[in-house]
Coordinates of C-alpha atoms in Angstrom, one line a residue:
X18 CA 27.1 58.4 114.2
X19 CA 25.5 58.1 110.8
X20 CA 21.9 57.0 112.6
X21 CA 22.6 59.8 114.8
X22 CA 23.2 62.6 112.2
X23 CA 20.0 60.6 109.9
X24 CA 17.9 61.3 112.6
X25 CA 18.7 64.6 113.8
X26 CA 18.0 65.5 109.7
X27 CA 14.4 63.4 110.1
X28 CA 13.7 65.6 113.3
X29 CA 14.9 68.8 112.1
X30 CA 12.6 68.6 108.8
X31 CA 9.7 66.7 110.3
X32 CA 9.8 69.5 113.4
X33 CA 8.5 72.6 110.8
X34 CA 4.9 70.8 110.2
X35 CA 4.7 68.8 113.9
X36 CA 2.4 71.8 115.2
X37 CA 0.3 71.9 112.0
X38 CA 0.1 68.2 112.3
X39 CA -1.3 68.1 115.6
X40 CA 1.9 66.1 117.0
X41 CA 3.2 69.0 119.5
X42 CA 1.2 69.5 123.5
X43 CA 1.5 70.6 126.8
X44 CA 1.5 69.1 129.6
X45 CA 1.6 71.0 132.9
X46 CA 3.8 70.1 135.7
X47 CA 2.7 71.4 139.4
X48 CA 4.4 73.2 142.1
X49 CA 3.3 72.6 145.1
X50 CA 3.4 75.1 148.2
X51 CA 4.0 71.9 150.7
X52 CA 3.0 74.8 153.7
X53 CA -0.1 75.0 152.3
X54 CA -0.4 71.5 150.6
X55 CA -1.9 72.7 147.7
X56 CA -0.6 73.6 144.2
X57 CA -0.2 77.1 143.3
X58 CA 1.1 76.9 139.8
X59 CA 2.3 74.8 136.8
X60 CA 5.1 75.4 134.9
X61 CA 3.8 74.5 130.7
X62 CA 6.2 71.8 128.9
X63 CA 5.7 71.4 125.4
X64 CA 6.4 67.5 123.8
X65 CA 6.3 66.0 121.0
X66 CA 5.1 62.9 119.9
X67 CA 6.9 62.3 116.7
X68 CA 4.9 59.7 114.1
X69 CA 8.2 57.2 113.6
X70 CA 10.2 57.9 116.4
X71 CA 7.5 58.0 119.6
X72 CA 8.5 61.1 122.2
X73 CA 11.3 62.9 121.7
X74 CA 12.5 64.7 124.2
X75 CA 12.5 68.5 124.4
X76 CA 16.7 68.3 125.2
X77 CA 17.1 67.0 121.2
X78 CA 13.8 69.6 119.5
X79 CA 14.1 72.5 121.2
X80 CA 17.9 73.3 120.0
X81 CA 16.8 72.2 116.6
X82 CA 13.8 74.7 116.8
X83 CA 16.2 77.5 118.1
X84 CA 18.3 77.3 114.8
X85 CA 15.3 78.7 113.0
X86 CA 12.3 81.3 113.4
X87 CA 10.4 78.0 114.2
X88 CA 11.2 78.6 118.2
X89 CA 9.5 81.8 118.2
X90 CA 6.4 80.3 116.0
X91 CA 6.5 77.3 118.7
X92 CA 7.0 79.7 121.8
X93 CA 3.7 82.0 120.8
X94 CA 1.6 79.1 120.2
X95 CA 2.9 77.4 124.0
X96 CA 2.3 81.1 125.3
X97 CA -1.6 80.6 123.8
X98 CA -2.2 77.2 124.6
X99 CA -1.1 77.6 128.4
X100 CA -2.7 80.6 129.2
X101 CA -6.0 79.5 127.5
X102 CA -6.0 75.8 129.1
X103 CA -5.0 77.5 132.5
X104 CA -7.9 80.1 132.5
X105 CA -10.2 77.7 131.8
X106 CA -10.2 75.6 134.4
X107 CA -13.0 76.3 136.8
X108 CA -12.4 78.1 140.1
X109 CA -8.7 77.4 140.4
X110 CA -6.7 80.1 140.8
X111 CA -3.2 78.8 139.8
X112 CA -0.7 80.4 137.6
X113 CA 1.3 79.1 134.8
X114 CA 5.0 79.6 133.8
X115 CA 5.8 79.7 130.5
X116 CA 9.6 78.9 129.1
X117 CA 10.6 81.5 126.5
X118 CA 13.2 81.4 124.3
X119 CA 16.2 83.9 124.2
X120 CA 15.5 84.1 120.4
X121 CA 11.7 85.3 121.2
X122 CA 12.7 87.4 123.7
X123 CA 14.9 89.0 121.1
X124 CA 12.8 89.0 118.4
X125 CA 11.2 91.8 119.8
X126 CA 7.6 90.0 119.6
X127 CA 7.5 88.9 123.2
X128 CA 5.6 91.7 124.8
X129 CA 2.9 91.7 121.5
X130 CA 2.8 87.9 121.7
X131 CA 1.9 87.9 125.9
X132 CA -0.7 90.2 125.2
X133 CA -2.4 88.7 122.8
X134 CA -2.5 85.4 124.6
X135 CA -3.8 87.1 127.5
X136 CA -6.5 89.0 125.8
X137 CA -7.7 86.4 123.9
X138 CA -7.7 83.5 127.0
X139 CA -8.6 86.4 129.8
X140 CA -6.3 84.9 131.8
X141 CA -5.4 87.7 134.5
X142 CA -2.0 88.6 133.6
X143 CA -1.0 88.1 137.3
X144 CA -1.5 84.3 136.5
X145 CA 1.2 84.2 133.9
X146 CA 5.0 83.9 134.5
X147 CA 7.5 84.2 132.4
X148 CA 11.0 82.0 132.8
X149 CA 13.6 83.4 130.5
X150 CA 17.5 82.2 130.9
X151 CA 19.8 84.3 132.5
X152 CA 22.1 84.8 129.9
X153 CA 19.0 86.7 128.4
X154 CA 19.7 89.5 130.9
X155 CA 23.1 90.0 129.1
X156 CA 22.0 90.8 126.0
X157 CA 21.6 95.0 126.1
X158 CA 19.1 95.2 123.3
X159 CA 15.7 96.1 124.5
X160 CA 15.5 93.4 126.8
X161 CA 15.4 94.8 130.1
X162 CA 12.7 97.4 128.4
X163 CA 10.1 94.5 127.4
X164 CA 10.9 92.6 130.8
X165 CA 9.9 96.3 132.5
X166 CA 7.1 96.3 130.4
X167 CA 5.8 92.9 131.3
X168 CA 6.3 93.5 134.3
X169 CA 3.8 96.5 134.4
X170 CA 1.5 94.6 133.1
X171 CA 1.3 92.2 136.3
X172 CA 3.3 89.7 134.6
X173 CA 5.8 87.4 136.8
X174 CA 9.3 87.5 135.4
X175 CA 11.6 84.3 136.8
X176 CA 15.2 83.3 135.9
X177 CA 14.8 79.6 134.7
X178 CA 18.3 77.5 135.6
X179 CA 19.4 80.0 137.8
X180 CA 23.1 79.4 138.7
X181 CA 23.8 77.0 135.6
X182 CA 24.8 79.8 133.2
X183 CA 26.6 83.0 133.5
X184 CA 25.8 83.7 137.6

């Protein structure tokens, strides 16, 4: 318990300069249409490669992240990387699905933060989908406004875990 609790501490300060440091990525993960046999999109996972303790798995970071402002820091810069890495590639014409947060979504900085990574990769916002949890629907802020918004845009909106949560 003690080496568990020692290194949760080590993770939780060590996770607020990983990005700086150059110790978070992507790595992309493809859905295949088997009909077609070819892939039509990949959905953008961010790891992290942590100096003393190797890969550390998303299911122990991300909840630490989520504590803080750092998961809507982290979820803009996945947003950025994906869309630019995605609209480079030459002549494919896949789209990418990006996890975001409940806290980003609430934050209020999703639909600034989308643009701006499509502008500045000129990925066709038609490329980009957005997974949010379901239990993100509950909340009646101005949710469902920046989903509709999105949405006008040409984004994709999809319900990540469908069925594990509050359906």
């Amino acid at each position: 318990l003690r080496l568990a609790q020692d290194r949760s501490a080590t993770l939780r300060t060590d996770l607020d300069g990983a990005l700086d440091r150059g110790e978070l990525r992507l790595v992309f993960q493809p859905v295949v249409d088997v009909v077609m046999h070819r892939t039509v999109s990949v959905e953008a996972l961010l790891r992290w490669l942590h100096p003393v303790f190797g890969e550390v798995s998303p299911v122990e970071f991300v909840p630490l992240a989520e504590e803080t402002e750092l998961i809507t820091e982290l979820g803009r810069w996945v947003l950025r990387e994906a869309c630019a890495t995605i609209a480079a590639l030459d002549g494919a014409d896949i789209a990418v699905a990006v996890n975001v947060s409940a806290r980003q979504v609430r934050s209020g900085e999703l639909v600034p933060d989308v643009i701006s990574a499509l502008e500045t990769s000129g990925l066709p916002s038609s490329r980009l989908i957005v997974e949010i949890t379901e239990s993100v629907l509950l909340d009646d802020s101005h949710v469902l406004e920046d989903l509709t918004v999105l949405r006008q845009l040409g984004v994709r909106i999809a319900i990540d875990d469908f069925g594990t949560g509050w359906s």
